[in-house]
Tab-separated table of C-alpha atoms in Angstrom:
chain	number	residue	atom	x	y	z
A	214	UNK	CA	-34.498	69.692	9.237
A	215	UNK	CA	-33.076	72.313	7.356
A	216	UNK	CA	-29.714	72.296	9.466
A	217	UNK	CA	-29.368	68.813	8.661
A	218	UNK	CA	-29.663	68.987	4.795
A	219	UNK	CA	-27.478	71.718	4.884
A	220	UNK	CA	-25.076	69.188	6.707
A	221	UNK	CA	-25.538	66.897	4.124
A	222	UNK	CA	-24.823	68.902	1.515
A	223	UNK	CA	-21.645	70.961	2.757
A	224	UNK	CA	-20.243	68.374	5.788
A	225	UNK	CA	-21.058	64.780	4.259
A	226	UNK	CA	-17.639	63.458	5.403
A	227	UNK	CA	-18.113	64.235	8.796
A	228	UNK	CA	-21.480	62.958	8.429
A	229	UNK	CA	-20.270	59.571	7.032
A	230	UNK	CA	-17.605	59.098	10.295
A	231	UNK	CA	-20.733	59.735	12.440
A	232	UNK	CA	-22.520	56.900	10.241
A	233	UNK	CA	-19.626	54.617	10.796
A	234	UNK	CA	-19.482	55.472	14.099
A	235	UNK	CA	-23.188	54.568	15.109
A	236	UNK	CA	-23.160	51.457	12.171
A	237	UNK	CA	-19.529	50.011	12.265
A	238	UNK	CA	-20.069	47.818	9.396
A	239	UNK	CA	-21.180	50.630	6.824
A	240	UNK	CA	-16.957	50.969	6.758
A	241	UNK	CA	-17.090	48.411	3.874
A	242	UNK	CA	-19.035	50.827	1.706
A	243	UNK	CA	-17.480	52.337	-1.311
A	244	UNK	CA	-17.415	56.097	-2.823
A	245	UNK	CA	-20.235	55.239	-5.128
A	246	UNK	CA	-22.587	53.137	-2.232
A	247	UNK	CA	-22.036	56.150	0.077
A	248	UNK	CA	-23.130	58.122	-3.267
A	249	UNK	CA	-26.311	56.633	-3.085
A	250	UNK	CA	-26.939	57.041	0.894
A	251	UNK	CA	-26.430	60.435	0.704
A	252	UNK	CA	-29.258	60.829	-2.344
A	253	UNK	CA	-31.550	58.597	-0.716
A	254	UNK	CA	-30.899	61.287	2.472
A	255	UNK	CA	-31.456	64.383	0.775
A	256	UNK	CA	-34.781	62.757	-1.155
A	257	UNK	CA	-36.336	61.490	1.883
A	258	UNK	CA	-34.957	64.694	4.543
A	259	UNK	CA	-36.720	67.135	1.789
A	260	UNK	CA	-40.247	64.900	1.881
A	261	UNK	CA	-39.811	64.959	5.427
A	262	UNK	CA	-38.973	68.948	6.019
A	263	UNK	CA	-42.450	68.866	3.744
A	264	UNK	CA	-44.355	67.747	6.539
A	265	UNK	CA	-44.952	63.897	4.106
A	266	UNK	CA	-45.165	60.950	5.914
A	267	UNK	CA	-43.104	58.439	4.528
A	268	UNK	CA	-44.400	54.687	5.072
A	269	UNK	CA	-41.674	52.550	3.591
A	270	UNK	CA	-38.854	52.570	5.744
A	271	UNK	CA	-35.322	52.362	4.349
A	272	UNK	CA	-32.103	51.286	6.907
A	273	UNK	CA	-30.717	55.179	7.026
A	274	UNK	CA	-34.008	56.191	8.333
A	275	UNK	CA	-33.462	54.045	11.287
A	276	UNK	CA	-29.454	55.811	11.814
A	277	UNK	CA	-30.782	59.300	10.995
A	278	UNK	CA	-33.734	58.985	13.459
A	279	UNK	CA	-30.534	58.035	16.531
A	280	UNK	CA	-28.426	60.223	15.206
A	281	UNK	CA	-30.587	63.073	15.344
A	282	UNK	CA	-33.074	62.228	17.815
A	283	UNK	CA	-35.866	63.315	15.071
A	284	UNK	CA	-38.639	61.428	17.206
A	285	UNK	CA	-37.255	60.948	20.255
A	286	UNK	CA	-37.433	56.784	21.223
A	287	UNK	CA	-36.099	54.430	22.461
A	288	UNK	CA	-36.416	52.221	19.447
A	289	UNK	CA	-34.346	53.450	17.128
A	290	UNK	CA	-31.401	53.195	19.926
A	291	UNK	CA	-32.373	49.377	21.117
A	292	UNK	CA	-32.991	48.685	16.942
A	293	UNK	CA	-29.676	50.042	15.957
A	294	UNK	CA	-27.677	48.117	18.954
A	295	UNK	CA	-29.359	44.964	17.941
A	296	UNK	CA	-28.862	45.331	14.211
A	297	UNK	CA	-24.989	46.167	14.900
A	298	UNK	CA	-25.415	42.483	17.224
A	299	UNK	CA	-27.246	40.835	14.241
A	300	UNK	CA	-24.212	41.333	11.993
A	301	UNK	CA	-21.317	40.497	14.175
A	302	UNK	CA	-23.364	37.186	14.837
A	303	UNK	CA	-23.996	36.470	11.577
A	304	UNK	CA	-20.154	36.846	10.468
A	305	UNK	CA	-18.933	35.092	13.546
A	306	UNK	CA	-21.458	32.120	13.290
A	307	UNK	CA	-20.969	32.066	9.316
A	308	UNK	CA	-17.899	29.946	7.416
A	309	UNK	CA	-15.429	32.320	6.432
A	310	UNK	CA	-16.322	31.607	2.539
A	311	UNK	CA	-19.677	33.011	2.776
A	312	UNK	CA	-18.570	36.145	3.886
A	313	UNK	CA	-18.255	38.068	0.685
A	314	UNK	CA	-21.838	37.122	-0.003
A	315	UNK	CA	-22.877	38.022	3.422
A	316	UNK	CA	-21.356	41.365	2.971
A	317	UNK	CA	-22.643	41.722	-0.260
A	318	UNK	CA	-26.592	41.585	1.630
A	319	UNK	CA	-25.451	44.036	3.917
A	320	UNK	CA	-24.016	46.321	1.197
A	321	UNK	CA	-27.558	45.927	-0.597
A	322	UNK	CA	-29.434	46.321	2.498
A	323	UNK	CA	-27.832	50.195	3.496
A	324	UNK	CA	-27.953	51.297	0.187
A	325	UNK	CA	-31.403	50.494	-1.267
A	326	UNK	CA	-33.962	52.623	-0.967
A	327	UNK	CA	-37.855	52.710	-2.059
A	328	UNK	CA	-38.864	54.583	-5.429
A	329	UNK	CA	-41.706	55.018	-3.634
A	330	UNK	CA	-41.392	56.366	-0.531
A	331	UNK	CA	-45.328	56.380	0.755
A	332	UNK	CA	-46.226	52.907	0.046
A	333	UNK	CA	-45.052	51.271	2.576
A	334	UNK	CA	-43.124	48.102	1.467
A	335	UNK	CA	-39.407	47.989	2.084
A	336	UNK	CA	-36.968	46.838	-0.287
A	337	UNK	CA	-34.531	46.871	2.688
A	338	UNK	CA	-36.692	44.614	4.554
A	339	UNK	CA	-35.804	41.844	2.132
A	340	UNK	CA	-32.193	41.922	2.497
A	341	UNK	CA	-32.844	42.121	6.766
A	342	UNK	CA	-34.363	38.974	6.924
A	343	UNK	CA	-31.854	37.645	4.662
A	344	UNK	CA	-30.233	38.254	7.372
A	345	UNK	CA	-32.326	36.927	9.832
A	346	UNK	CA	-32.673	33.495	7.892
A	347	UNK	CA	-29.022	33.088	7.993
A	348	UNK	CA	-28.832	33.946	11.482
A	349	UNK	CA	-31.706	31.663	12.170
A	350	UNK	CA	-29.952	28.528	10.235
A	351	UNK	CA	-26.877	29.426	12.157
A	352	UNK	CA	-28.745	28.194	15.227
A	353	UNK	CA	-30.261	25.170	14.092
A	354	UNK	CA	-28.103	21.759	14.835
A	355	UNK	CA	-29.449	19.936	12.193
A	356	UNK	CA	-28.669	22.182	8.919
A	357	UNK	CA	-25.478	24.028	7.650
A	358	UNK	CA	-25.806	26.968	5.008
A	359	UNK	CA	-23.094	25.524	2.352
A	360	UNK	CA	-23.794	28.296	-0.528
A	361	UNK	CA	-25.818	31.958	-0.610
A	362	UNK	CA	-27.334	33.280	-3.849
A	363	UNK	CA	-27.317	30.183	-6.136
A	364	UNK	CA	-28.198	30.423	-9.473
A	365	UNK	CA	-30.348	28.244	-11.827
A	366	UNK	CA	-30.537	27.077	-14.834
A	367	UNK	CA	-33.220	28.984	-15.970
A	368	UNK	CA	-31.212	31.991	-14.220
A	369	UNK	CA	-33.501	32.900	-11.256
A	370	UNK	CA	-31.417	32.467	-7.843
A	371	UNK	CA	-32.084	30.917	-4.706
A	372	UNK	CA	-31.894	33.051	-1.419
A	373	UNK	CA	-29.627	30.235	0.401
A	374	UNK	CA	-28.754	26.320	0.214
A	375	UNK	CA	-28.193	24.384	2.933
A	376	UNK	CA	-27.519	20.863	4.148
A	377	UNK	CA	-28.685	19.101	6.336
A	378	UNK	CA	-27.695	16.166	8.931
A	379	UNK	CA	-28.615	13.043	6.386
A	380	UNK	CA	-26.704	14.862	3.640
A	381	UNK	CA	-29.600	16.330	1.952
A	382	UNK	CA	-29.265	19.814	-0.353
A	383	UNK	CA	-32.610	21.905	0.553
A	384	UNK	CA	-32.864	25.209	-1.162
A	385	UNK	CA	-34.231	28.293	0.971
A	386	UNK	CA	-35.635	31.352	-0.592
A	387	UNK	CA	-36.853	34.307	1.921
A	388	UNK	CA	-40.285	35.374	0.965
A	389	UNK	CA	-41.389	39.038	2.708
A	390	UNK	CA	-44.810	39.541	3.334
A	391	UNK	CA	-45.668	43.043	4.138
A	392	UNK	CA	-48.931	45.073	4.555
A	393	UNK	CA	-50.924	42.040	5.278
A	394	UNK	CA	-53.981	43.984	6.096
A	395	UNK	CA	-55.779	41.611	9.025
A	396	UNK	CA	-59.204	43.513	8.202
A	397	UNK	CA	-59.142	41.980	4.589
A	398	UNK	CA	-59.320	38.206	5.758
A	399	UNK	CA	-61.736	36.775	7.515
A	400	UNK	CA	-60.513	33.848	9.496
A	401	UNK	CA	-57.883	31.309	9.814
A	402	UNK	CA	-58.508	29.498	6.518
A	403	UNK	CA	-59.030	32.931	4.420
A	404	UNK	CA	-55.536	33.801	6.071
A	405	UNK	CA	-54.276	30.489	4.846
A	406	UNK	CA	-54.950	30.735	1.124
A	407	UNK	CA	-54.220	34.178	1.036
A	408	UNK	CA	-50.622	32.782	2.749
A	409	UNK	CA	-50.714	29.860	0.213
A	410	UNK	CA	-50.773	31.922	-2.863
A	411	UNK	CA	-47.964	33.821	-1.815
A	412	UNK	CA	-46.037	30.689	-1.532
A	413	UNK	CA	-46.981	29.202	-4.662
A	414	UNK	CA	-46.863	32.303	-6.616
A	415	UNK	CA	-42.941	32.596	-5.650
A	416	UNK	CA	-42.345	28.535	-5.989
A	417	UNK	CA	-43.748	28.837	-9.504
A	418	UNK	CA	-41.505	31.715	-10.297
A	419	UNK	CA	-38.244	30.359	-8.787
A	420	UNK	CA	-38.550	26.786	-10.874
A	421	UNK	CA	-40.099	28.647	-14.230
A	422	UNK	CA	-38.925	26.611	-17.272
A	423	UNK	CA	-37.411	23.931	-15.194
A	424	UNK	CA	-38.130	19.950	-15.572
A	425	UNK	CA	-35.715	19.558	-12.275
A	426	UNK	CA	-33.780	21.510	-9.840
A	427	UNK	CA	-30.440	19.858	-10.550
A	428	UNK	CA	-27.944	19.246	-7.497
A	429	UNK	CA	-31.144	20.363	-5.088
A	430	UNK	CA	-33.023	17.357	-3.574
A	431	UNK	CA	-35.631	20.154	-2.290
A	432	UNK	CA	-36.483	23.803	-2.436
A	433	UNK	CA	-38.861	25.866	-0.129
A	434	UNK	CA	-40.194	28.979	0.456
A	435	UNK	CA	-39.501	30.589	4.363
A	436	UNK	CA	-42.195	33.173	4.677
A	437	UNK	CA	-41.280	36.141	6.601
A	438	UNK	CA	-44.731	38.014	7.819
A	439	UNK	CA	-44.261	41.657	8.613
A	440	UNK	CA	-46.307	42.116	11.924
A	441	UNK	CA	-48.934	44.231	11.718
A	442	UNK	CA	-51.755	45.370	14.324
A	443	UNK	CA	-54.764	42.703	14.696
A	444	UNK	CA	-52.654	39.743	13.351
A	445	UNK	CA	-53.065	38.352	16.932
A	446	UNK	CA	-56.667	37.248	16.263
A	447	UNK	CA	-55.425	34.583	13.299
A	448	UNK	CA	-53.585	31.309	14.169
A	449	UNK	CA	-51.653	30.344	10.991
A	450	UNK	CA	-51.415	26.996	9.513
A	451	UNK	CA	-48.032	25.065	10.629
A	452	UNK	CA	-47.206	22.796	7.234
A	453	UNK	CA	-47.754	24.338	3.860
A	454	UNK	CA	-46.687	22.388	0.670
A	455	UNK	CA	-43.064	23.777	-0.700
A	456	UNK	CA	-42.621	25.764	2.620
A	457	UNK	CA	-41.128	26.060	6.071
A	458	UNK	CA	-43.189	27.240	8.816
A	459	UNK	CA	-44.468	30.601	8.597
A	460	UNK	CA	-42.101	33.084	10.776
A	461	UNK	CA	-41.978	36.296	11.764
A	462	UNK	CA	-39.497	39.251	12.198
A	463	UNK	CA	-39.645	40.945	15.587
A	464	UNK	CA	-37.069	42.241	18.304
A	465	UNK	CA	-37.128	39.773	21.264
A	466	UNK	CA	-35.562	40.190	24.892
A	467	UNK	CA	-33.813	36.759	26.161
A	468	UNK	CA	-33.505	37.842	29.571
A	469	UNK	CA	-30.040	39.503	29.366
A	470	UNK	CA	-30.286	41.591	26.621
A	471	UNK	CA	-32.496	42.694	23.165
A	472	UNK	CA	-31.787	40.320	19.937
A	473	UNK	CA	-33.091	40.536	16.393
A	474	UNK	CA	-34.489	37.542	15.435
A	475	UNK	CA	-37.334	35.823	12.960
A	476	UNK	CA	-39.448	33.059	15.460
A	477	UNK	CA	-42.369	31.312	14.771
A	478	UNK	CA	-44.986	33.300	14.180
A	479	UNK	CA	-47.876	31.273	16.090
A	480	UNK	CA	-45.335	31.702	19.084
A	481	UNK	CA	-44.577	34.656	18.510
A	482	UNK	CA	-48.167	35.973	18.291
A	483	UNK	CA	-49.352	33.982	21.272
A	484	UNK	CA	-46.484	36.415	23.307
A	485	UNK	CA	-48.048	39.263	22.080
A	486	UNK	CA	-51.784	37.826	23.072
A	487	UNK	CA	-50.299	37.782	26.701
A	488	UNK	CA	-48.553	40.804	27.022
A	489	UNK	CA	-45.070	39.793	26.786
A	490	UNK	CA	-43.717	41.939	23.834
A	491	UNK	CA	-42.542	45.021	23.917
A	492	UNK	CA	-40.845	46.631	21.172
């Protein structure tokens, strides 16, 4: 661990072409982003060389674990090919004029890191299935993203806007749920509220202060479950007031090759009640 600090501290350049190297798109980074990598490096590499275990996972973690084998696996290779995937697909899928705001969530998402390194949720994780929900809009035949990041007039933003086939403006904003502990809820319904208080809670937030959403005909909340072990057991509710259905983020292999992807999570979970994930 040592030998790579020392690296860090003496070599960064070289360390940065290696970055690039493994994660093409960190090239749009600038002096004062790659600044911030290499201090979110040295705090986490020192923890590490501690013997800490660090729960909240930030995106260099994942490059530093392939680049240096630190726990040798093959998911921090197939996780790394299928982010690099993720990105080209989103920019190839995306109009051209949302591709400053695109790059801007990517820029976010390999330079923020967690004050709080041991308790476990991920700042980064936000900006990924930003990701993801673009991605995942991409695909659908009845809805176009026409604007990312829009901002209200009480001055909270919303995550994306799209439109869809009848000409309807339906706001999106990505909600992250992670740490859902499956031990703390009892059943189904339990699951539910807990769910549904998440949703409001953010829905409340996002349209503080406002008597209307002007030039929005609707606005949801997509709720992005972290899996966690045990969630199998629940089967979560499929229509929630001011949300979409309840998804999940997971790596998924379509016959040919791995993909990143958010799917439903009641599908999603029923695959892993038969055996047919494997991450």
């Amino acid at each position: 661990m040592n030998d790579i600090i020392t690296q860090i501290n003496d070599n960064f350049e070289v360390l940065k072409s290696i970055l690039i190297s493994t994660v093409p798109k960190m090239d749009i980074l600038k002096p004062r982003e790659w600044d911030k990598i290499k201090k979110h490096l040295k705090d986490r590499l020192s923890k590490l060389d501690k013997g800490e275990i660090i729960t909240s996972s930030i995106f260099i973690d994942y490059v530093i674990h392939k680049i240096y084998n630190l726990k040798p696996n093959d998911k921090y290779e197939r996780w790394i090919d299928v982010f690099n995937d993720l990105v080209d697909r989103v920019l190839k899928d995306s109009d051209e004029t949302l591709h400053n705001k695109i790059e801007d969530i990517i820029r976010n998402l390999f330079t923020t890191g967690d004050n709080n390194m041991f308790g476990g949720n991920s700042d980064f994780k936000n900006r990924l299935n930003e990701l993801l929900a673009i991605d995942y809009f991409n695909q659908c035949d009845k809805v176009k993203i026409i604007e990312i990041e829009k901002k209200l007039a009480n001055n909270k933003s919303i995550d994306l806007i799209l439109r869809n086939s009848s000409g309807k403006t339906i706001g999106v904003e990505i909600l992250t749920l992670q740490n859902i502990d499956p031990q703390k809820q009892e059943d189904d319904e339990s699951m539910s509220d807990f769910i549904w208080e998440r949703i409001k809670r953010k829905y409340e937030d996002k349209t503080k202060q406002l008597t209307e959403i002007k030039d929005l005909e609707d606005l949801l909340i997509m709720p992005i479950v972290e899996y966690a072990e045990g969630l199998e057991k629940f089967n979560f509710p499929t229509n929630m007031q001011y949300a979409t259905h309840i998804m999940c983020s997971h790596l998924n292999n379509n016959g040919n090759k791995w993909e990143m992807i958010i799917s439903n999570i009641n599908q999603y979970l029923a695959m892993r009640r038969e055996g047919k994930i494997d991450e």
